[in-house]
Short mmCIF file of C-alpha atoms and ligand atoms in Angstrom, two decimals:
data_model
loop_
_atom_site.label_atom_id
_atom_site.label_comp_id
_atom_site.label_asym_id
_atom_site.label_seq_id
_atom_site.Cartn_x
_atom_site.Cartn_y
_atom_site.Cartn_z
CA UNK A 17 135.54 126.81 67.53
CA UNK A 18 135.62 129.94 65.42
CA UNK A 19 134.22 128.59 62.19
CA UNK A 20 131.17 127.26 64.04
CA UNK A 21 130.47 130.87 65.28
CA UNK A 22 130.78 132.20 61.98
CA UNK A 23 128.55 129.54 60.55
CA UNK A 24 125.96 130.41 63.15
CA UNK A 25 125.25 133.94 61.80
CA UNK A 26 124.88 132.38 58.46
CA UNK A 27 121.72 133.70 56.64
CA UNK A 28 120.31 130.21 56.55
CA UNK A 29 120.54 129.88 60.44
CA UNK A 30 122.48 127.33 62.70
CA UNK A 31 124.55 125.02 60.08
CA UNK A 32 126.80 122.64 61.96
CA UNK A 33 126.61 119.89 59.43
CA UNK A 34 129.81 120.40 57.90
CA UNK A 35 131.66 120.74 61.24
CA UNK A 36 129.66 117.47 62.48
CA UNK A 37 130.87 115.72 59.26
CA UNK A 38 134.58 116.45 59.98
CA UNK A 39 134.20 114.23 63.22
CA UNK A 40 136.22 111.27 61.54
CA UNK A 41 134.99 108.27 63.89
CA UNK A 42 131.27 108.32 62.68
CA UNK A 43 130.68 105.77 59.96
CA UNK A 44 130.11 107.57 56.51
CA UNK A 45 126.50 106.09 56.47
CA UNK A 46 125.37 107.57 60.00
CA UNK A 47 126.80 111.20 58.74
CA UNK A 48 123.93 113.72 58.42
CA UNK A 49 123.04 114.53 54.70
CA UNK A 50 121.35 117.83 55.26
CA UNK A 51 120.82 120.45 58.07
CA UNK A 52 119.07 119.74 61.29
CA UNK A 53 115.66 121.46 61.20
CA UNK A 54 115.79 123.41 64.36
CA UNK A 55 112.61 125.70 64.84
CA UNK A 56 113.48 129.21 64.92
CA UNK A 57 111.71 130.64 68.03
CA UNK A 58 111.90 133.36 70.45
CA UNK A 59 112.55 132.84 74.14
CA UNK A 60 109.27 134.42 74.71
CA UNK A 61 107.35 131.98 72.19
CA UNK A 62 108.93 128.98 73.96
CA UNK A 63 108.27 130.16 77.34
CA UNK A 64 104.55 130.66 76.39
CA UNK A 65 104.51 127.55 74.71
CA UNK A 66 105.64 125.33 77.74
CA UNK A 67 103.51 127.58 80.09
CA UNK A 68 100.50 126.64 78.33
CA UNK A 69 101.36 122.91 78.27
CA UNK A 70 102.06 123.42 82.17
CA UNK A 71 98.55 125.13 82.57
CA UNK A 72 97.14 122.04 80.81
CA UNK A 73 98.51 119.60 83.52
CA UNK A 74 96.75 118.77 86.97
CA UNK A 75 98.87 119.12 89.92
CA UNK A 76 98.39 119.55 93.73
CA UNK A 77 98.79 123.21 93.31
CA UNK A 78 95.60 123.26 91.07
CA UNK A 79 93.17 121.10 93.05
CA UNK A 80 92.31 117.88 95.21
CA UNK A 81 94.35 115.05 94.27
CA UNK A 82 92.89 112.10 96.53
CA UNK A 83 95.23 109.49 94.90
CA UNK A 84 94.99 106.63 97.22
CA UNK A 85 98.22 105.01 98.48
CA UNK A 86 100.21 107.85 97.09
CA UNK A 87 99.94 110.65 99.85
CA UNK A 88 99.62 113.40 97.77
CA UNK A 89 99.75 116.02 100.52
CA UNK A 90 100.96 119.36 100.12
CA UNK A 91 104.83 119.83 99.34
CA UNK A 92 105.71 123.26 101.35
CA UNK A 93 107.44 125.45 98.93
CA UNK A 94 110.01 126.29 101.68
CA UNK A 95 111.40 122.72 101.10
CA UNK A 96 112.06 123.53 97.80
CA UNK A 97 114.17 126.51 98.33
CA UNK A 98 115.87 124.97 101.03
CA UNK A 99 117.10 121.93 99.13
CA UNK A 100 118.40 124.17 96.53
CA UNK A 101 120.27 126.21 98.89
CA UNK A 102 124.08 126.94 98.01
CA UNK A 103 126.26 124.39 99.94
CA UNK A 104 123.86 121.48 99.33
CA UNK A 105 125.17 121.27 95.55
CA UNK A 106 128.66 120.16 96.53
CA UNK A 107 129.85 117.04 94.45
CA UNK A 108 128.96 113.85 96.10
CA UNK A 109 132.62 112.60 96.15
CA UNK A 110 133.66 115.57 98.09
CA UNK A 111 135.93 114.45 101.14
CA UNK A 112 134.06 113.95 104.54
CA UNK A 113 136.06 116.64 106.05
CA UNK A 114 134.79 119.09 103.37
CA UNK A 115 131.12 118.13 103.25
CA UNK A 116 130.17 118.20 107.24
CA UNK A 117 126.95 120.30 106.75
CA UNK A 118 125.64 117.60 104.42
CA UNK A 119 126.61 114.82 106.54
CA UNK A 120 125.36 116.00 109.48
CA UNK A 121 121.98 116.63 107.97
CA UNK A 122 122.08 113.03 106.88
CA UNK A 123 122.93 112.03 110.32
CA UNK A 124 120.35 114.00 112.06
CA UNK A 125 117.82 112.79 109.45
CA UNK A 126 118.72 109.34 110.31
CA UNK A 127 117.85 109.91 113.90
CA UNK A 128 114.62 111.44 113.31
CA UNK A 129 113.61 108.60 111.27
CA UNK A 130 114.77 106.17 113.74
CA UNK A 131 112.71 107.96 116.23
CA UNK A 132 109.49 107.99 114.26
CA UNK A 133 110.11 104.18 112.96
CA UNK A 134 111.12 102.89 116.69
CA UNK A 135 114.09 100.99 114.78
CA UNK A 136 117.65 100.71 115.54
CA UNK A 137 119.71 101.50 112.37
CA UNK A 138 118.92 103.17 108.98
CA UNK A 139 120.23 103.43 105.37
CA UNK A 140 119.18 106.66 103.31
CA UNK A 141 120.22 105.17 100.06
CA UNK A 142 117.53 103.42 98.24
CA UNK A 143 115.58 105.67 95.84
CA UNK A 144 111.87 104.87 95.84
CA UNK A 145 109.51 102.76 97.99
CA UNK A 146 110.06 99.67 95.70
CA UNK A 147 113.81 100.05 95.74
CA UNK A 148 113.57 100.17 99.65
CA UNK A 149 111.70 96.74 99.29
CA UNK A 150 114.41 94.93 97.18
CA UNK A 151 117.06 96.26 99.72
CA UNK A 152 115.11 94.90 102.54
CA UNK A 153 114.52 91.70 100.95
CA UNK A 154 118.28 91.60 100.04
CA UNK A 155 119.09 92.38 103.72
CA UNK A 156 116.73 89.33 104.92
CA UNK A 157 118.18 86.91 102.40
CA UNK A 158 121.72 87.83 103.36
CA UNK A 159 121.00 87.59 107.28
CA UNK A 160 119.49 84.02 106.66
CA UNK A 161 122.48 82.87 104.48
CA UNK A 162 124.89 84.42 107.13
CA UNK A 163 123.33 82.34 110.04
CA UNK A 164 123.06 79.36 107.80
CA UNK A 165 119.45 79.05 107.55
CA UNK A 166 117.96 78.10 104.09
CA UNK A 167 114.70 79.86 103.81
CA UNK A 168 113.45 80.60 100.15
CA UNK A 169 109.98 81.92 100.70
CA UNK A 170 108.32 85.06 101.61
CA UNK A 171 104.44 85.43 102.59
CA UNK A 172 102.34 88.59 100.84
CA UNK A 173 98.85 89.11 101.67
CA UNK A 174 96.67 89.28 98.41
CA UNK A 175 95.82 93.08 99.41
CA UNK A 176 99.57 94.12 98.89
CA UNK A 177 101.04 96.58 96.60
CA UNK A 178 102.30 94.84 93.61
CA UNK A 179 105.86 95.89 94.18
CA UNK A 180 105.78 93.67 97.30
CA UNK A 181 105.70 90.15 95.75
CA UNK A 182 108.12 91.80 92.70
CA UNK A 183 110.70 92.67 95.15
CA UNK A 184 110.60 89.55 96.97
CA UNK A 185 111.21 87.69 93.92
CA UNK A 186 113.62 89.92 92.56
CA UNK A 187 115.80 89.03 95.91
CA UNK A 188 115.70 85.51 94.81
CA UNK A 189 112.64 84.19 97.12
CA UNK A 190 109.40 82.57 95.95
CA UNK A 191 106.03 83.98 96.95
CA UNK A 192 103.27 82.39 98.97
CA UNK A 193 100.15 84.50 98.75
CA UNK A 194 97.60 84.54 101.65
CA UNK A 195 93.91 85.47 101.60
CA UNK A 196 92.60 88.27 103.52
CA UNK A 197 89.62 87.51 105.97
CA UNK A 198 86.18 89.28 106.01
CA UNK A 199 87.56 92.12 107.67
CA UNK A 200 90.02 92.77 105.25
CA UNK A 201 93.18 91.79 107.22
CA UNK A 202 95.56 88.87 107.31
CA UNK A 203 93.54 85.74 108.18
CA UNK A 204 95.70 84.04 111.06
CA UNK A 205 94.56 80.65 110.14
CA UNK A 206 95.90 81.23 106.50
CA UNK A 207 98.98 82.42 107.90
CA UNK A 208 99.35 79.49 110.09
CA UNK A 209 98.50 77.08 107.35
CA UNK A 210 101.45 78.23 105.22
CA UNK A 211 104.15 78.47 107.64
CA UNK A 212 107.15 76.31 108.00
CA UNK A 213 110.84 76.24 108.00
CA UNK A 214 111.18 77.47 104.67
CA UNK A 215 109.50 80.89 105.23
CA UNK A 216 112.09 83.88 105.66
CA UNK A 217 109.57 86.72 105.96
CA UNK A 218 106.06 88.23 105.70
CA UNK A 219 105.76 91.61 103.98
CA UNK A 220 103.03 93.88 105.25
CA UNK A 221 101.58 97.02 104.91
CA UNK A 222 99.90 98.48 108.34
CA UNK A 223 97.42 100.29 107.84
CA UNK A 224 97.20 97.88 105.02
CA UNK A 225 96.26 98.96 101.52
CA UNK A 226 92.38 98.94 102.29
CA UNK A 227 93.16 101.78 104.82
CA UNK A 228 92.44 99.06 107.53
CA UNK A 229 94.63 98.62 110.87
CA UNK A 230 95.72 95.52 111.24
CA UNK A 231 94.42 94.82 114.51
CA UNK A 232 96.00 91.34 115.09
CA UNK A 233 99.75 92.55 114.24
CA UNK A 234 100.92 91.65 117.71
CA UNK A 235 99.52 88.16 117.24
CA UNK A 236 100.94 87.95 113.65
CA UNK A 237 104.51 89.19 114.59
CA UNK A 238 104.77 86.71 117.64
CA UNK A 239 103.67 83.68 115.36
CA UNK A 240 106.32 84.75 112.61
CA UNK A 241 108.88 85.11 115.35
CA UNK A 242 108.20 82.05 116.73
CA UNK A 243 108.95 80.39 113.35
CA UNK A 244 112.10 81.95 113.23
CA UNK A 245 110.83 84.11 110.39
CA UNK A 246 111.22 88.13 110.19
CA UNK A 247 108.41 90.72 109.42
CA UNK A 248 108.88 93.32 106.50
CA UNK A 249 107.20 96.80 106.88
CA UNK A 250 105.98 98.55 103.55
CA UNK A 251 105.58 101.93 105.25
CA UNK A 252 103.89 103.68 102.36
CA UNK A 253 100.86 104.12 104.61
CA UNK A 254 103.05 105.66 107.43
CA UNK A 255 101.19 108.80 107.19
CA UNK A 256 98.33 107.41 109.17
CA UNK A 257 100.50 106.50 112.38
CA UNK A 258 103.10 108.80 112.78
CA UNK A 259 103.60 109.53 116.40
CA UNK A 260 100.98 107.03 117.64
CA UNK A 261 102.43 103.67 117.08
CA UNK A 262 105.42 102.41 115.05
CA UNK A 263 106.78 99.28 113.21
CA UNK A 264 108.92 98.45 115.76
CA UNK A 265 106.14 98.12 118.56
CA UNK A 266 104.22 96.21 116.06
CA UNK A 267 106.88 93.68 115.79
CA UNK A 268 108.41 94.37 112.53
CA UNK A 269 112.30 93.85 111.71
CA UNK A 270 112.85 95.58 108.49
CA UNK A 271 110.92 99.02 107.72
CA UNK A 272 110.89 101.24 104.50
CA UNK A 273 109.50 104.46 104.45
CA UNK A 274 108.58 106.56 101.26
CA UNK A 275 110.01 110.17 102.39
CA UNK A 276 108.79 111.27 99.09
CA UNK A 277 105.39 110.52 100.13
CA UNK A 278 105.09 111.14 103.91
CA UNK A 279 107.58 113.50 104.10
CA UNK A 280 106.64 116.01 101.60
CA UNK A 281 108.58 115.40 98.10
CA UNK A 282 106.53 116.32 94.88
CA UNK A 283 106.21 113.00 93.47
CA UNK A 284 104.53 111.03 90.77
CA UNK A 285 105.64 110.87 87.07
CA UNK A 286 108.78 109.02 87.98
CA UNK A 287 110.40 111.94 89.92
CA UNK A 288 113.35 111.23 92.15
CA UNK A 289 112.47 109.66 95.78
CA UNK A 290 113.79 108.15 98.60
CA UNK A 291 112.80 104.69 100.20
CA UNK A 292 114.71 104.74 103.38
CA UNK A 293 115.34 101.39 104.96
CA UNK A 294 115.35 100.80 108.83
CA UNK A 295 116.14 97.58 110.75
CA UNK A 296 116.28 96.21 114.16
CA UNK A 297 119.54 95.67 115.78
CA UNK A 298 120.42 92.32 114.49
CA UNK A 299 120.09 93.37 111.17
CA UNK A 300 122.43 96.30 111.36
CA UNK A 301 125.35 94.65 109.98
CA UNK A 302 123.71 93.91 106.73
CA UNK A 303 122.78 97.39 105.76
CA UNK A 304 124.11 98.96 102.60
CA UNK A 305 127.48 101.01 102.90
CA UNK A 306 127.93 103.74 103.56
CA UNK A 307 125.88 104.78 106.34
CA UNK A 308 126.53 108.19 108.00
CA UNK A 309 128.04 108.04 111.18
CA UNK A 310 129.37 110.61 113.84
CA UNK A 311 132.40 110.17 116.06
CA UNK A 312 131.94 113.02 118.49
CA UNK A 313 133.98 115.12 116.49
CA UNK A 314 133.48 114.34 112.71
CA UNK A 315 130.38 113.07 110.61
CA UNK A 316 131.65 110.40 107.98
CA UNK A 317 130.66 107.89 105.76
CA UNK A 318 130.87 104.75 107.57
CA UNK A 319 131.91 101.71 105.16
CA UNK A 320 132.72 99.16 107.82
CA UNK A 321 129.70 97.41 108.11
CA UNK A 322 130.39 93.48 108.29
CA UNK A 323 127.95 91.70 106.38
CA UNK A 324 126.51 94.59 104.19
CA UNK A 325 124.78 93.71 101.07
CA UNK A 326 126.82 96.50 99.29
CA UNK A 327 125.76 99.77 97.99
CA UNK A 328 122.28 99.85 96.36
CA UNK A 329 122.54 103.38 94.95
CA UNK A 330 125.32 105.81 93.84
CA UNK A 331 126.72 108.06 96.57
CA UNK A 332 124.15 108.83 99.23
CA UNK A 333 120.80 108.42 97.67
CA UNK A 334 118.82 111.21 96.14
CA UNK A 335 120.00 113.86 98.46
CA UNK A 336 117.36 116.82 97.68
CA UNK A 337 114.75 114.49 98.81
CA UNK A 338 116.41 113.83 101.98
CA UNK A 339 117.08 117.72 102.49
CA UNK A 340 112.99 118.19 101.92
CA UNK A 341 112.26 115.45 104.58
CA UNK A 342 114.57 116.83 107.20
CA UNK A 343 112.92 120.52 106.69
CA UNK A 344 109.50 119.11 106.75
CA UNK A 345 110.37 116.90 110.01
CA UNK A 346 111.91 119.97 111.73
CA UNK A 347 109.18 122.34 110.60
CA UNK A 348 106.46 119.73 111.76
CA UNK A 349 107.97 118.60 115.16
CA UNK A 350 105.18 117.29 117.39
CA UNK A 351 102.57 118.26 114.92
CA UNK A 352 103.73 115.28 112.95
CA UNK A 353 101.13 113.52 115.32
CA UNK A 354 98.56 115.92 114.36
CA UNK A 355 99.26 115.15 110.65
CA UNK A 356 98.29 111.78 111.03
CA UNK A 357 95.14 112.61 113.02
CA UNK A 358 93.80 115.06 110.31
CA UNK A 359 94.46 112.58 107.57
CA UNK A 360 92.78 110.01 109.43
CA UNK A 361 89.82 112.36 110.37
CA UNK A 362 89.30 113.47 106.80
CA UNK A 363 89.53 110.03 105.42
CA UNK A 364 86.62 109.14 107.86
CA UNK A 365 84.63 111.91 107.02
CA UNK A 366 84.69 111.28 103.34
CA UNK A 367 83.79 107.66 103.81
CA UNK A 368 80.69 108.25 106.03
CA UNK A 369 79.67 110.89 103.61
CA UNK A 370 80.00 108.59 100.40
CA UNK A 371 78.94 105.10 101.80
CA UNK A 372 75.15 106.15 101.13
CA UNK A 373 76.14 106.48 97.27
CA UNK A 374 78.89 103.82 96.66
CA UNK A 375 79.26 100.54 98.12
CA UNK A 376 81.54 100.35 100.79
CA UNK A 377 83.13 96.68 100.95
CA UNK A 378 84.68 96.92 104.69
CA UNK A 379 82.74 99.19 106.83
CA UNK A 380 84.56 100.02 109.78
CA UNK A 381 86.57 103.03 110.94
CA UNK A 382 89.39 103.66 108.43
CA UNK A 383 92.69 105.08 108.94
CA UNK A 384 94.34 107.68 106.41
CA UNK A 385 92.28 106.13 103.43
CA UNK A 386 89.43 103.93 102.40
CA UNK A 387 88.12 101.81 99.51
CA UNK A 388 84.73 102.26 98.12
CA UNK A 389 83.50 100.69 94.74
CA UNK A 390 81.72 101.47 91.64
CA UNK A 391 80.09 98.03 91.74
CA UNK A 392 76.61 99.49 92.35
CA UNK A 393 76.65 101.68 89.29
CA UNK A 394 78.20 99.20 87.19
CA UNK A 395 75.59 96.71 87.77
CA UNK A 396 72.62 99.22 87.88
CA UNK A 397 73.48 101.75 85.59
CA UNK A 398 76.16 100.10 83.30
CA UNK A 399 78.92 102.65 84.21
CA UNK A 400 82.38 101.49 85.20
CA UNK A 401 84.85 102.60 88.19
CA UNK A 402 87.11 103.90 85.06
CA UNK A 403 83.91 106.01 83.84
CA UNK A 404 83.48 107.33 87.47
CA UNK A 405 87.03 108.57 87.56
CA UNK A 406 87.15 110.15 84.16
CA UNK A 407 84.04 111.93 85.21
CA UNK A 408 85.74 113.42 88.02
CA UNK A 409 88.22 115.14 85.96
CA UNK A 410 85.39 117.47 84.85
CA UNK A 411 84.84 118.73 88.36
CA UNK A 412 88.47 119.55 88.82
CA UNK A 413 89.55 116.71 90.90
CA UNK A 414 92.35 114.22 90.22
CA UNK A 415 90.90 110.96 90.40
CA UNK A 416 91.59 108.41 92.99
CA UNK A 417 93.40 105.38 92.59
CA UNK A 418 91.09 103.06 90.60
CA UNK A 419 90.90 99.11 90.41
CA UNK A 420 93.45 98.63 93.43
CA UNK A 421 93.75 97.03 95.73
CA UNK A 422 92.99 93.95 93.25
CA UNK A 423 90.94 92.06 95.78
CA UNK A 424 88.07 94.63 95.66
CA UNK A 425 86.18 94.99 92.46
CA UNK A 426 85.63 98.23 90.70
CA UNK A 427 87.80 99.61 93.73
CA UNK A 428 88.07 103.44 94.25
CA UNK A 429 90.56 104.12 96.85
CA UNK A 430 90.43 107.58 98.25
CA UNK A 431 93.19 109.45 100.25
CA UNK A 432 92.46 112.80 101.31
CA UNK A 433 95.62 113.39 103.17
CA UNK A 434 95.81 116.04 106.25
CA UNK A 435 96.44 118.97 103.95
CA UNK A 436 92.75 119.70 102.67
CA UNK A 437 90.26 121.93 104.31
CA UNK A 438 86.41 121.09 104.81
CA UNK A 439 85.49 123.13 101.91
CA UNK A 440 87.51 120.83 99.68
CA UNK A 441 86.39 117.79 101.04
CA UNK A 442 82.79 118.97 100.81
CA UNK A 443 83.34 119.78 97.15
CA UNK A 444 84.70 116.30 96.24
CA UNK A 445 81.66 114.81 98.22
CA UNK A 446 79.31 117.00 96.09
CA UNK A 447 81.09 115.81 92.97
CA UNK A 448 80.92 112.19 93.85
CA UNK A 449 77.35 112.59 94.85
CA UNK A 450 76.74 114.70 91.45
CA UNK A 451 78.37 111.67 89.55
CA UNK A 452 76.38 108.96 91.37
CA UNK A 453 73.35 110.84 90.36
CA UNK A 454 74.38 111.28 86.83
CA UNK A 455 75.06 107.42 86.64
CA UNK A 456 71.31 106.99 87.51
CA UNK A 457 69.74 109.80 85.35
CA UNK A 458 72.13 110.12 82.45
CA UNK A 459 74.61 107.08 82.30
CA UNK A 460 75.49 107.97 78.71
CA UNK A 461 77.12 111.36 80.06
CA UNK A 462 79.34 109.59 82.44
CA UNK A 463 80.34 107.28 79.77
CA UNK A 464 81.46 109.78 77.63
CA UNK A 465 83.41 111.65 80.21
CA UNK A 466 85.75 113.53 80.33
CA UNK A 467 83.77 116.76 78.78
CA UNK A 468 86.01 119.52 79.87
CA UNK A 469 89.59 118.58 79.75
CA UNK A 470 92.35 119.38 77.22
CA UNK A 471 92.33 115.71 75.99
CA UNK A 472 89.17 113.89 76.03
CA UNK A 473 88.32 110.30 76.18
CA UNK A 474 91.46 108.35 74.74
CA UNK A 475 91.50 105.29 72.86
CA UNK A 476 93.58 103.43 75.45
CA UNK A 477 93.63 100.17 73.33
CA UNK A 478 94.92 101.71 70.45
CA UNK A 479 97.24 103.75 72.06
CA UNK A 480 98.99 100.76 73.48
CA UNK A 481 98.75 98.77 70.45
CA UNK A 482 100.13 101.52 68.03
CA UNK A 483 101.91 103.90 69.79
CA UNK A 484 103.05 106.90 67.84
CA UNK A 485 106.47 107.97 69.11
CA UNK A 486 107.24 110.46 66.44
CA UNK A 487 107.78 113.87 66.74
CA UNK A 488 106.39 115.87 63.93
CA UNK A 489 107.50 119.42 63.64
C1 PLP B 9 103.69 103.67 96.79
C2 PLP B 9 103.76 102.23 97.18
C3 PLP B 9 104.65 101.50 97.23
C4 PLP B 9 105.92 101.77 96.05
O1 PLP B 9 106.56 103.05 96.41
P1 PLP B 9 107.49 103.79 95.23
O2 PLP B 9 108.00 104.76 95.92
O3 PLP B 9 106.20 104.28 94.31
O4 PLP B 9 108.52 102.81 94.75
C5 PLP B 9 104.81 100.40 97.89
N1 PLP B 9 103.51 99.65 98.43
C6 PLP B 9 102.63 100.75 98.61
C7 PLP B 9 101.58 100.13 99.50
C8 PLP B 9 102.52 101.88 97.89
O5 PLP B 9 101.73 102.80 98.08
#
């Protein structure tokens, strides 16, 4: 090692080439022929560089983030502190007797989530909503295999999130899509027309991706159950119903929750998540192993799960996300219900204010989110939903989700969450009204947006076809 330190003091800078070349297992043609050109910068330079980059980024700490379906609520900073407390960083293979605190936290979180979902058993392992869907579908598959029923198909409404059919397919099912009715809900007749002994399950989101509560959910679950099929609940929209109702009451058998959405972990950009899966009693024995258990004295990892589909994630899932969720639930307590109340109130306020300016395809009370469209602006002013989204970036707002759900043309899907106050909502309303006016008076300005962002309009086609992946120093 001494030679490396000596060389690093070399006037020519860090020169490890000769040292590296001594490693004789590397083939000759892979060895470096010249020194690595490492930038020579001070810590202060590097810090300023990254701070400047971070300032260009848009985040919930900076402004309104009404990204429909994603529940970009405020993530209390105390959660970050708690999840990084000393003691929570133990090696995940530490034996149970020496990790009682972490196991107790997971056990308590399991119970809290069972209470809010109404379900009977739960796994904390899956690391995202989509991962939870796959886990749930594998549970359903194994269940029918075990009881000796050959059911090969899963029903998915046409308003579903794309991960739903993808997950069912990955678990080995074929997909049967059914149309929504003119109220944006599952069409009961369409459902009945595809039912037969092949159907294993239906995957539903309630409230659905239009932000509309499926008012026939009890009838749907009765129909499915009398066909011997199961119901899967995509809980991405759980923020709308906490404490008011739960998937068990609606008749669902398998549920995933996106802890990173509803229970406050910073997400987006592919960060770690948690897509816990809860089930009714008869599916308990199919959960991934281990689940966290308590025998009255000790918390322990229980691997004794009769028909377990096996482990779906190393160790106990994304533990840091579990800590944040537990902290959030404890802090909120009964106020979880108020979070849902305010999320729904905020969405309805925005919807009522914006419907005079944008088309509203389903004009009825919404839950925590709603979908308007840019169809009017497109047909009258030649300005698309994408342009409207870009124009919002000039007004210190993250654009809403666009072009989803797929059944709504030029969709703009808005979810304000409970975190925002009336001033923020009013500013957003004014921004949307301003853009609607600009579409009429100066459409070219909206077509050219954004005007004020660090990166202006990007050539998306070119970027996709000819990506430049080189770093040039
Ligand atoms: C976000 C979302 C998912 C997928 O969840 P991830 O955690 O992103 O994998 C599934 N369904 C709906 C309705 C969603 O909004």
